[in-house]
């Protein structure tokens, strides 16, 4: 377990996972997603990481398809939160239920695994953690891999929805209108995106600045705490995190949870929804 966090139980290290690979109650989920750009048209597409998982993965893991299994279809928004029924059915197929423990990882930025972790907590499942560094760190360290397809017996996943974990634009607007006494609006995109357009009054802590590029693992706890303190995020009793599509915001949300911040929400639609609504205020500049 990672130490020096208020809640270290939500982040596990590669050595811990290797020691516990064969625990009968452990469910390891690979949640990899890729953004790909067409070299001719520059069109952006979203691709499941299932093919890469099939080519090699952490032993005893199963692949959970964030795009197809646990996102709700939407005409304009990517990765909208699923219904409780959809999420429960998907997790039950992966053998996740009462008496199990979950570790989520991905092979392309830690934010995909944190999205699944945040959804688990949104639907009342707290016995879950993210693998620090994910597949990148696991592979760098030469740890065991497999191409075997693990099949888990289906179980019943009973959801207990926590509406405050994922919120919509109306609640964000209410927080904005409440002014300085309300929540801290936290933008987790890179600085250039933040300066291009954002929700007014937002603070900026880019998710990528909190990760060691060499290993894919989070920076030490003291450095993470300092980054949020410097941006004034820790001054408010509530934090509302958002990004482009509700993905990288969950990485900052995990770190804040590790640090002991108790009241965190993620704006599910994030800028893909906010910027498309001309009635909502937009701010830009440095």
PDB file of C-alpha atoms in Angstrom:
ATOM      1  CA  UNK A   1       0.000   0.000   0.000  1.00  0.00           C
ATOM      2  CA  UNK A   2       1.034   3.577  -0.602  1.00  0.00           C
ATOM      3  CA  UNK A   3       1.813   5.432   2.638  1.00  0.00           C
ATOM      4  CA  UNK A   4       1.531   9.077   3.735  1.00  0.00           C
ATOM      5  CA  UNK A   5      -1.974   9.504   2.343  1.00  0.00           C
ATOM      6  CA  UNK A   6      -5.067   9.984   4.472  1.00  0.00           C
ATOM      7  CA  UNK A   7      -6.750   7.165   2.506  1.00  0.00           C
ATOM      8  CA  UNK A   8      -4.003   4.933   1.079  1.00  0.00           C
ATOM      9  CA  UNK A   9      -6.459   2.082   0.557  1.00  0.00           C
ATOM     10  CA  UNK A  10      -7.534   3.551  -2.777  1.00  0.00           C
ATOM     11  CA  UNK A  11      -4.116   3.200  -4.431  1.00  0.00           C
ATOM     12  CA  UNK A  12      -2.062   0.002  -4.669  1.00  0.00           C
ATOM     13  CA  UNK A  13       1.486  -0.496  -5.848  1.00  0.00           C
ATOM     14  CA  UNK A  14       2.727  -3.048  -8.359  1.00  0.00           C
ATOM     15  CA  UNK A  15       4.547  -5.144  -5.753  1.00  0.00           C
ATOM     16  CA  UNK A  16       1.374  -5.444  -3.682  1.00  0.00           C
ATOM     17  CA  UNK A  17      -0.659  -6.542  -6.698  1.00  0.00           C
ATOM     18  CA  UNK A  18       1.886  -9.162  -7.744  1.00  0.00           C
ATOM     19  CA  UNK A  19       1.785 -10.635  -4.243  1.00  0.00           C
ATOM     20  CA  UNK A  20      -2.022 -10.818  -4.343  1.00  0.00           C
ATOM     21  CA  UNK A  21      -2.630 -11.877  -7.967  1.00  0.00           C
ATOM     22  CA  UNK A  22      -4.180 -15.179  -6.946  1.00  0.00           C
ATOM     23  CA  UNK A  23      -6.364 -13.950  -4.089  1.00  0.00           C
ATOM     24  CA  UNK A  24      -9.753 -15.600  -4.691  1.00  0.00           C
ATOM     25  CA  UNK A  25     -11.713 -12.454  -3.831  1.00  0.00           C
ATOM     26  CA  UNK A  26      -9.625 -10.108  -6.024  1.00  0.00           C
ATOM     27  CA  UNK A  27     -11.003  -8.799  -9.312  1.00  0.00           C
ATOM     28  CA  UNK A  28      -8.502  -7.031 -11.594  1.00  0.00           C
ATOM     29  CA  UNK A  29     -10.041  -4.857 -14.311  1.00  0.00           C
ATOM     30  CA  UNK A  30      -8.207  -3.459 -17.332  1.00  0.00           C
ATOM     31  CA  UNK A  31     -10.016  -0.283 -18.417  1.00  0.00           C
ATOM     32  CA  UNK A  32      -7.788   0.900 -21.281  1.00  0.00           C
ATOM     33  CA  UNK A  33      -9.136   3.338 -23.874  1.00  0.00           C
ATOM     34  CA  UNK A  34      -7.209   5.087 -26.643  1.00  0.00           C
ATOM     35  CA  UNK A  35      -7.767   8.404 -28.396  1.00  0.00           C
ATOM     36  CA  UNK A  36      -6.569   8.070 -31.988  1.00  0.00           C
ATOM     37  CA  UNK A  37      -6.223  10.739 -34.666  1.00  0.00           C
ATOM     38  CA  UNK A  38      -6.687   9.886 -38.346  1.00  0.00           C
ATOM     39  CA  UNK A  39      -3.476  11.030 -40.088  1.00  0.00           C
ATOM     40  CA  UNK A  40      -5.372  12.101 -43.239  1.00  0.00           C
ATOM     41  CA  UNK A  41      -8.487  13.760 -41.824  1.00  0.00           C
ATOM     42  CA  UNK A  42      -7.258  14.623 -38.292  1.00  0.00           C
ATOM     43  CA  UNK A  43     -10.557  13.206 -37.048  1.00  0.00           C
ATOM     44  CA  UNK A  44     -10.433  12.022 -33.448  1.00  0.00           C
ATOM     45  CA  UNK A  45     -11.739   8.570 -32.619  1.00  0.00           C
ATOM     46  CA  UNK A  46     -12.088   6.632 -29.398  1.00  0.00           C
ATOM     47  CA  UNK A  47     -10.885   3.041 -29.457  1.00  0.00           C
ATOM     48  CA  UNK A  48     -11.343   0.268 -26.926  1.00  0.00           C
ATOM     49  CA  UNK A  49      -8.151  -1.232 -25.556  1.00  0.00           C
ATOM     50  CA  UNK A  50      -9.505  -4.779 -25.722  1.00  0.00           C
ATOM     51  CA  UNK A  51      -7.218  -5.818 -28.598  1.00  0.00           C
ATOM     52  CA  UNK A  52      -4.156  -4.724 -26.633  1.00  0.00           C
ATOM     53  CA  UNK A  53      -5.427  -6.545 -23.551  1.00  0.00           C
ATOM     54  CA  UNK A  54      -5.787  -9.727 -25.602  1.00  0.00           C
ATOM     55  CA  UNK A  55      -2.150  -9.377 -26.721  1.00  0.00           C
ATOM     56  CA  UNK A  56      -0.900  -9.218 -23.131  1.00  0.00           C
ATOM     57  CA  UNK A  57      -2.191  -8.182 -19.728  1.00  0.00           C
ATOM     58  CA  UNK A  58      -1.806  -8.565 -15.988  1.00  0.00           C
ATOM     59  CA  UNK A  59      -2.581 -12.185 -15.054  1.00  0.00           C
ATOM     60  CA  UNK A  60      -6.127 -12.897 -13.864  1.00  0.00           C
ATOM     61  CA  UNK A  61      -7.410  -9.557 -15.172  1.00  0.00           C
ATOM     62  CA  UNK A  62     -10.553  -9.113 -17.235  1.00  0.00           C
ATOM     63  CA  UNK A  63     -11.179  -6.330 -19.720  1.00  0.00           C
ATOM     64  CA  UNK A  64     -13.977  -3.914 -18.869  1.00  0.00           C
ATOM     65  CA  UNK A  65     -15.055  -1.871 -21.877  1.00  0.00           C
ATOM     66  CA  UNK A  66     -15.542   1.672 -20.665  1.00  0.00           C
ATOM     67  CA  UNK A  67     -17.037   2.693 -24.011  1.00  0.00           C
ATOM     68  CA  UNK A  68     -19.559  -0.091 -24.507  1.00  0.00           C
ATOM     69  CA  UNK A  69     -20.198  -1.578 -21.074  1.00  0.00           C
ATOM     70  CA  UNK A  70     -20.259   1.294 -18.604  1.00  0.00           C
ATOM     71  CA  UNK A  71     -21.056   4.459 -20.558  1.00  0.00           C
ATOM     72  CA  UNK A  72     -24.564   5.504 -21.482  1.00  0.00           C
ATOM     73  CA  UNK A  73     -25.237   6.149 -25.191  1.00  0.00           C
ATOM     74  CA  UNK A  74     -25.662   9.880 -25.873  1.00  0.00           C
ATOM     75  CA  UNK A  75     -26.092  11.780 -29.158  1.00  0.00           C
ATOM     76  CA  UNK A  76     -23.415  14.380 -28.384  1.00  0.00           C
ATOM     77  CA  UNK A  77     -21.557  13.455 -25.177  1.00  0.00           C
ATOM     78  CA  UNK A  78     -18.840  10.839 -24.796  1.00  0.00           C
ATOM     79  CA  UNK A  79     -18.595   8.667 -21.690  1.00  0.00           C
ATOM     80  CA  UNK A  80     -21.865   9.713 -20.065  1.00  0.00           C
ATOM     81  CA  UNK A  81     -22.445   7.890 -16.801  1.00  0.00           C
ATOM     82  CA  UNK A  82     -24.432   4.659 -17.106  1.00  0.00           C
ATOM     83  CA  UNK A  83     -27.639   3.948 -15.280  1.00  0.00           C
ATOM     84  CA  UNK A  84     -27.386   2.016 -12.038  1.00  0.00           C
ATOM     85  CA  UNK A  85     -28.930  -0.988 -13.777  1.00  0.00           C
ATOM     86  CA  UNK A  86     -26.434  -0.912 -16.669  1.00  0.00           C
ATOM     87  CA  UNK A  87     -23.480  -0.534 -14.328  1.00  0.00           C
ATOM     88  CA  UNK A  88     -24.655  -3.280 -11.986  1.00  0.00           C
ATOM     89  CA  UNK A  89     -25.148  -5.722 -14.862  1.00  0.00           C
ATOM     90  CA  UNK A  90     -21.674  -4.996 -16.259  1.00  0.00           C
ATOM     91  CA  UNK A  91     -19.845  -5.335 -12.952  1.00  0.00           C
ATOM     92  CA  UNK A  92     -21.784  -8.468 -12.087  1.00  0.00           C
ATOM     93  CA  UNK A  93     -20.573 -10.031 -15.365  1.00  0.00           C
ATOM     94  CA  UNK A  94     -17.010  -9.368 -14.204  1.00  0.00           C
ATOM     95  CA  UNK A  95     -17.607 -11.114 -10.893  1.00  0.00           C
ATOM     96  CA  UNK A  96     -17.678  -7.924  -8.837  1.00  0.00           C
ATOM     97  CA  UNK A  97     -20.057  -7.979  -5.919  1.00  0.00           C
ATOM     98  CA  UNK A  98     -20.276  -8.305  -2.162  1.00  0.00           C
ATOM     99  CA  UNK A  99     -17.129  -9.774  -0.638  1.00  0.00           C
ATOM    100  CA  UNK A 100     -14.843  -8.908  -3.558  1.00  0.00           C
ATOM    101  CA  UNK A 101     -12.030  -6.406  -3.875  1.00  0.00           C
ATOM    102  CA  UNK A 102     -11.280  -4.568  -7.129  1.00  0.00           C
ATOM    103  CA  UNK A 103      -8.047  -3.189  -8.575  1.00  0.00           C
ATOM    104  CA  UNK A 104      -8.388  -1.174 -11.786  1.00  0.00           C
ATOM    105  CA  UNK A 105      -5.548  -0.377 -14.176  1.00  0.00           C
ATOM    106  CA  UNK A 106      -5.054   0.806 -17.732  1.00  0.00           C
ATOM    107  CA  UNK A 107      -2.302   0.994 -20.340  1.00  0.00           C
ATOM    108  CA  UNK A 108      -2.831   4.555 -21.523  1.00  0.00           C
ATOM    109  CA  UNK A 109      -2.866   7.215 -18.803  1.00  0.00           C
ATOM    110  CA  UNK A 110      -4.134   6.489 -15.326  1.00  0.00           C
ATOM    111  CA  UNK A 111      -7.321   8.492 -15.939  1.00  0.00           C
ATOM    112  CA  UNK A 112      -9.214   5.597 -17.547  1.00  0.00           C
ATOM    113  CA  UNK A 113      -8.790   3.448 -14.467  1.00  0.00           C
ATOM    114  CA  UNK A 114      -9.720   6.355 -12.190  1.00  0.00           C
ATOM    115  CA  UNK A 115     -12.931   6.834 -14.205  1.00  0.00           C
ATOM    116  CA  UNK A 116     -13.924   3.242 -13.475  1.00  0.00           C
ATOM    117  CA  UNK A 117     -12.880   3.654  -9.832  1.00  0.00           C
ATOM    118  CA  UNK A 118     -15.008   6.784  -9.539  1.00  0.00           C
ATOM    119  CA  UNK A 119     -17.997   5.008 -11.103  1.00  0.00           C
ATOM    120  CA  UNK A 120     -17.600   2.173  -8.614  1.00  0.00           C
ATOM    121  CA  UNK A 121     -17.742   4.647  -5.743  1.00  0.00           C
ATOM    122  CA  UNK A 122     -20.632   6.518  -7.394  1.00  0.00           C
ATOM    123  CA  UNK A 123     -22.643   3.317  -7.221  1.00  0.00           C
ATOM    124  CA  UNK A 124     -21.660   2.544  -3.650  1.00  0.00           C
ATOM    125  CA  UNK A 125     -18.709   0.166  -4.034  1.00  0.00           C
ATOM    126  CA  UNK A 126     -15.772   1.383  -1.934  1.00  0.00           C
ATOM    127  CA  UNK A 127     -13.567  -1.718  -1.817  1.00  0.00           C
ATOM    128  CA  UNK A 128     -11.717  -0.688  -4.974  1.00  0.00           C
ATOM    129  CA  UNK A 129      -8.307   0.785  -5.747  1.00  0.00           C
ATOM    130  CA  UNK A 130      -6.304   2.003  -8.729  1.00  0.00           C
ATOM    131  CA  UNK A 131      -2.963   0.441  -9.650  1.00  0.00           C
ATOM    132  CA  UNK A 132      -0.351   3.174  -9.333  1.00  0.00           C
ATOM    133  CA  UNK A 133       1.421   3.451 -12.688  1.00  0.00           C
ATOM    134  CA  UNK A 134      -0.864   0.916 -14.335  1.00  0.00           C
ATOM    135  CA  UNK A 135       0.362  -1.338 -17.121  1.00  0.00           C
ATOM    136  CA  UNK A 136       3.235   1.030 -17.959  1.00  0.00           C
ATOM    137  CA  UNK A 137       4.921   0.638 -14.583  1.00  0.00           C
ATOM    138  CA  UNK A 138       4.028  -3.058 -14.406  1.00  0.00           C
ATOM    139  CA  UNK A 139       5.732  -3.719 -17.762  1.00  0.00           C
ATOM    140  CA  UNK A 140       8.730  -1.496 -16.982  1.00  0.00           C
ATOM    141  CA  UNK A 141       9.388  -3.589 -13.894  1.00  0.00           C
ATOM    142  CA  UNK A 142       9.252  -6.843 -15.850  1.00  0.00           C
ATOM    143  CA  UNK A 143       6.359  -8.280 -13.883  1.00  0.00           C
ATOM    144  CA  UNK A 144       4.403 -11.341 -15.092  1.00  0.00           C
ATOM    145  CA  UNK A 145       2.003 -11.037 -18.008  1.00  0.00           C
ATOM    146  CA  UNK A 146      -0.544 -13.325 -19.587  1.00  0.00           C
ATOM    147  CA  UNK A 147      -2.612 -13.775 -22.742  1.00  0.00           C
ATOM    148  CA  UNK A 148      -5.135 -16.069 -21.066  1.00  0.00           C
ATOM    149  CA  UNK A 149      -8.745 -14.944 -20.951  1.00  0.00           C
ATOM    150  CA  UNK A 150      -9.935 -15.036 -17.354  1.00  0.00           C
ATOM    151  CA  UNK A 151     -13.648 -15.750 -16.963  1.00  0.00           C
ATOM    152  CA  UNK A 152     -15.294 -14.871 -13.665  1.00  0.00           C
ATOM    153  CA  UNK A 153     -18.552 -16.465 -12.522  1.00  0.00           C
ATOM    154  CA  UNK A 154     -21.257 -13.804 -12.683  1.00  0.00           C
ATOM    155  CA  UNK A 155     -22.487 -12.413  -9.374  1.00  0.00           C
ATOM    156  CA  UNK A 156     -25.041  -9.871  -8.232  1.00  0.00           C
ATOM    157  CA  UNK A 157     -23.757  -6.310  -7.941  1.00  0.00           C
ATOM    158  CA  UNK A 158     -26.159  -4.247  -5.847  1.00  0.00           C
ATOM    159  CA  UNK A 159     -25.789  -0.525  -6.628  1.00  0.00           C
ATOM    160  CA  UNK A 160     -26.263   2.182  -4.016  1.00  0.00           C
ATOM    161  CA  UNK A 161     -26.261   5.376  -6.034  1.00  0.00           C
ATOM    162  CA  UNK A 162     -24.542   8.467  -4.605  1.00  0.00           C
ATOM    163  CA  UNK A 163     -25.845  11.356  -6.745  1.00  0.00           C
ATOM    164  CA  UNK A 164     -23.293  13.867  -5.452  1.00  0.00           C
ATOM    165  CA  UNK A 165     -20.367  11.970  -6.975  1.00  0.00           C
ATOM    166  CA  UNK A 166     -21.335  12.733 -10.592  1.00  0.00           C
ATOM    167  CA  UNK A 167     -23.315  15.905 -11.180  1.00  0.00           C
ATOM    168  CA  UNK A 168     -24.825  17.757 -14.142  1.00  0.00           C
ATOM    169  CA  UNK A 169     -24.519  21.265 -15.529  1.00  0.00           C
ATOM    170  CA  UNK A 170     -27.476  22.642 -13.550  1.00  0.00           C
ATOM    171  CA  UNK A 171     -25.796  21.887 -10.242  1.00  0.00           C
ATOM    172  CA  UNK A 172     -22.494  23.308 -11.491  1.00  0.00           C
ATOM    173  CA  UNK A 173     -24.297  26.496 -12.515  1.00  0.00           C
ATOM    174  CA  UNK A 174     -25.879  26.746  -9.075  1.00  0.00           C
ATOM    175  CA  UNK A 175     -22.449  26.432  -7.474  1.00  0.00           C
ATOM    176  CA  UNK A 176     -21.117  29.121  -9.801  1.00  0.00           C
ATOM    177  CA  UNK A 177     -23.984  31.476  -9.009  1.00  0.00           C
ATOM    178  CA  UNK A 178     -23.482  30.927  -5.283  1.00  0.00           C
ATOM    179  CA  UNK A 179     -20.150  32.731  -5.567  1.00  0.00           C
ATOM    180  CA  UNK A 180     -16.985  32.582  -3.513  1.00  0.00           C
ATOM    181  CA  UNK A 181     -18.553  30.861  -0.523  1.00  0.00           C
ATOM    182  CA  UNK A 182     -19.428  27.828  -2.614  1.00  0.00           C
ATOM    183  CA  UNK A 183     -17.315  25.019  -4.058  1.00  0.00           C
ATOM    184  CA  UNK A 184     -13.978  25.275  -5.773  1.00  0.00           C
ATOM    185  CA  UNK A 185     -14.407  24.611  -9.486  1.00  0.00           C
ATOM    186  CA  UNK A 186     -11.363  22.581 -10.515  1.00  0.00           C
ATOM    187  CA  UNK A 187     -10.329  22.309 -14.165  1.00  0.00           C
ATOM    188  CA  UNK A 188      -7.980  19.335 -14.683  1.00  0.00           C
ATOM    189  CA  UNK A 189      -7.022  19.971 -18.327  1.00  0.00           C
ATOM    190  CA  UNK A 190      -3.644  21.214 -19.493  1.00  0.00           C
ATOM    191  CA  UNK A 191      -2.811  24.900 -19.208  1.00  0.00           C
ATOM    192  CA  UNK A 192      -3.412  25.690 -22.897  1.00  0.00           C
ATOM    193  CA  UNK A 193      -6.907  24.173 -22.785  1.00  0.00           C
ATOM    194  CA  UNK A 194      -7.598  25.931 -19.499  1.00  0.00           C
ATOM    195  CA  UNK A 195      -6.615  29.311 -20.943  1.00  0.00           C
ATOM    196  CA  UNK A 196      -8.625  28.640 -24.102  1.00  0.00           C
ATOM    197  CA  UNK A 197     -11.965  28.180 -22.366  1.00  0.00           C
ATOM    198  CA  UNK A 198     -13.176  27.284 -18.912  1.00  0.00           C
ATOM    199  CA  UNK A 199     -15.995  27.748 -16.445  1.00  0.00           C
ATOM    200  CA  UNK A 200     -15.551  31.143 -14.745  1.00  0.00           C
ATOM    201  CA  UNK A 201     -13.692  31.235 -11.383  1.00  0.00           C
ATOM    202  CA  UNK A 202     -12.087  27.835 -12.047  1.00  0.00           C
ATOM    203  CA  UNK A 203      -8.720  26.835 -10.618  1.00  0.00           C
ATOM    204  CA  UNK A 204      -6.391  24.667 -12.696  1.00  0.00           C
ATOM    205  CA  UNK A 205      -4.417  21.610 -11.600  1.00  0.00           C
ATOM    206  CA  UNK A 206      -3.637  19.636 -14.796  1.00  0.00           C
ATOM    207  CA  UNK A 207      -3.930  15.916 -14.214  1.00  0.00           C
ATOM    208  CA  UNK A 208      -0.800  15.252 -16.281  1.00  0.00           C
ATOM    209  CA  UNK A 209       1.351  17.425 -14.015  1.00  0.00           C
ATOM    210  CA  UNK A 210       0.637  15.045 -11.141  1.00  0.00           C
ATOM    211  CA  UNK A 211       2.054  11.958 -12.840  1.00  0.00           C
ATOM    212  CA  UNK A 212       5.668  10.881 -13.273  1.00  0.00           C
ATOM    213  CA  UNK A 213       6.063  10.611 -17.077  1.00  0.00           C
ATOM    214  CA  UNK A 214       8.732   7.921 -16.751  1.00  0.00           C
ATOM    215  CA  UNK A 215       6.609   5.446 -14.775  1.00  0.00           C
ATOM    216  CA  UNK A 216       3.015   6.634 -15.130  1.00  0.00           C
ATOM    217  CA  UNK A 217       2.729   6.682 -11.332  1.00  0.00           C
ATOM    218  CA  UNK A 218       1.537   9.583  -9.208  1.00  0.00           C
ATOM    219  CA  UNK A 219       4.030  11.959  -7.659  1.00  0.00           C
ATOM    220  CA  UNK A 220       4.720  11.587  -3.904  1.00  0.00           C
ATOM    221  CA  UNK A 221       1.959  12.631  -1.541  1.00  0.00           C
ATOM    222  CA  UNK A 222       3.719  15.817  -0.411  1.00  0.00           C
ATOM    223  CA  UNK A 223       4.148  17.005  -4.002  1.00  0.00           C
ATOM    224  CA  UNK A 224       0.515  16.255  -4.795  1.00  0.00           C
ATOM    225  CA  UNK A 225      -0.692  18.115  -1.717  1.00  0.00           C
ATOM    226  CA  UNK A 226       1.511  21.094  -2.575  1.00  0.00           C
ATOM    227  CA  UNK A 227       0.121  21.279  -6.126  1.00  0.00           C
ATOM    228  CA  UNK A 228      -3.458  21.551  -4.900  1.00  0.00           C
ATOM    229  CA  UNK A 229      -2.576  23.893  -2.057  1.00  0.00           C
ATOM    230  CA  UNK A 230      -0.714  26.244  -4.406  1.00  0.00           C
ATOM    231  CA  UNK A 231      -3.788  26.496  -6.628  1.00  0.00           C
ATOM    232  CA  UNK A 232      -6.075  27.219  -3.684  1.00  0.00           C
ATOM    233  CA  UNK A 233      -8.107  24.058  -4.155  1.00  0.00           C
ATOM    234  CA  UNK A 234      -7.761  22.963  -0.530  1.00  0.00           C
ATOM    235  CA  UNK A 235      -9.262  26.194   0.797  1.00  0.00           C
ATOM    236  CA  UNK A 236     -12.862  25.204   0.061  1.00  0.00           C
ATOM    237  CA  UNK A 237     -14.999  22.582   1.752  1.00  0.00           C
ATOM    238  CA  UNK A 238     -16.220  21.209  -1.580  1.00  0.00           C
ATOM    239  CA  UNK A 239     -14.475  20.601  -4.900  1.00  0.00           C
ATOM    240  CA  UNK A 240     -16.209  20.185  -8.263  1.00  0.00           C
ATOM    241  CA  UNK A 241     -13.741  18.731 -10.765  1.00  0.00           C
ATOM    242  CA  UNK A 242     -14.232  18.820 -14.515  1.00  0.00           C
ATOM    243  CA  UNK A 243     -12.235  18.350 -17.711  1.00  0.00           C
ATOM    244  CA  UNK A 244     -13.131  17.696 -21.339  1.00  0.00           C
ATOM    245  CA  UNK A 245     -15.378  14.654 -21.006  1.00  0.00           C
ATOM    246  CA  UNK A 246     -15.415  13.689 -17.318  1.00  0.00           C
ATOM    247  CA  UNK A 247     -12.365  11.418 -17.491  1.00  0.00           C
ATOM    248  CA  UNK A 248      -9.198  13.186 -16.304  1.00  0.00           C
ATOM    249  CA  UNK A 249     -11.272  14.953 -13.640  1.00  0.00           C
ATOM    250  CA  UNK A 250     -11.579  11.593 -11.891  1.00  0.00           C
ATOM    251  CA  UNK A 251      -7.780  11.373 -11.607  1.00  0.00           C
ATOM    252  CA  UNK A 252      -7.648  14.625  -9.646  1.00  0.00           C
ATOM    253  CA  UNK A 253     -10.683  13.402  -7.695  1.00  0.00           C
ATOM    254  CA  UNK A 254      -8.819  10.244  -6.703  1.00  0.00           C
ATOM    255  CA  UNK A 255      -5.795  12.238  -5.546  1.00  0.00           C
ATOM    256  CA  UNK A 256      -7.962  14.594  -3.498  1.00  0.00           C
ATOM    257  CA  UNK A 257      -9.640  11.554  -1.929  1.00  0.00           C
ATOM    258  CA  UNK A 258      -6.235  10.067  -1.108  1.00  0.00           C
ATOM    259  CA  UNK A 259      -5.311  13.393   0.519  1.00  0.00           C
ATOM    260  CA  UNK A 260      -8.432  13.328   2.677  1.00  0.00           C
ATOM    261  CA  UNK A 261     -10.648  15.911   0.943  1.00  0.00           C
ATOM    262  CA  UNK A 262     -14.124  14.636   1.855  1.00  0.00           C
ATOM    263  CA  UNK A 263     -16.568  16.438  -0.436  1.00  0.00           C
ATOM    264  CA  UNK A 264     -15.751  15.973  -4.122  1.00  0.00           C
ATOM    265  CA  UNK A 265     -17.998  15.933  -7.162  1.00  0.00           C
ATOM    266  CA  UNK A 266     -17.137  15.343 -10.814  1.00  0.00           C
ATOM    267  CA  UNK A 267     -19.058  17.236 -13.496  1.00  0.00           C
ATOM    268  CA  UNK A 268     -19.900  14.377 -15.825  1.00  0.00           C
ATOM    269  CA  UNK A 269     -20.575  16.365 -19.012  1.00  0.00           C
ATOM    270  CA  UNK A 270     -17.607  18.677 -18.404  1.00  0.00           C
ATOM    271  CA  UNK A 271     -16.520  21.097 -21.165  1.00  0.00           C
ATOM    272  CA  UNK A 272     -17.949  18.994 -23.992  1.00  0.00           C
ATOM    273  CA  UNK A 273     -21.378  19.855 -22.588  1.00  0.00           C
ATOM    274  CA  UNK A 274     -20.706  23.261 -21.027  1.00  0.00           C
ATOM    275  CA  UNK A 275     -19.064  24.816 -24.095  1.00  0.00           C
ATOM    276  CA  UNK A 276     -21.860  23.576 -26.376  1.00  0.00           C
ATOM    277  CA  UNK A 277     -24.524  25.472 -24.407  1.00  0.00           C
ATOM    278  CA  UNK A 278     -24.472  29.139 -25.436  1.00  0.00           C
ATOM    279  CA  UNK A 279     -26.531  30.089 -22.395  1.00  0.00           C
ATOM    280  CA  UNK A 280     -23.710  29.146 -20.023  1.00  0.00           C
ATOM    281  CA  UNK A 281     -20.859  31.518 -19.152  1.00  0.00           C
ATOM    282  CA  UNK A 282     -17.390  30.879 -20.563  1.00  0.00           C
ATOM    283  CA  UNK A 283     -14.131  32.471 -19.482  1.00  0.00           C
ATOM    284  CA  UNK A 284     -10.795  32.520 -21.309  1.00  0.00           C
ATOM    285  CA  UNK A 285      -7.336  34.002 -21.015  1.00  0.00           C
ATOM    286  CA  UNK A 286      -4.620  33.725 -18.408  1.00  0.00           C
TER     287      UNK A 286
END
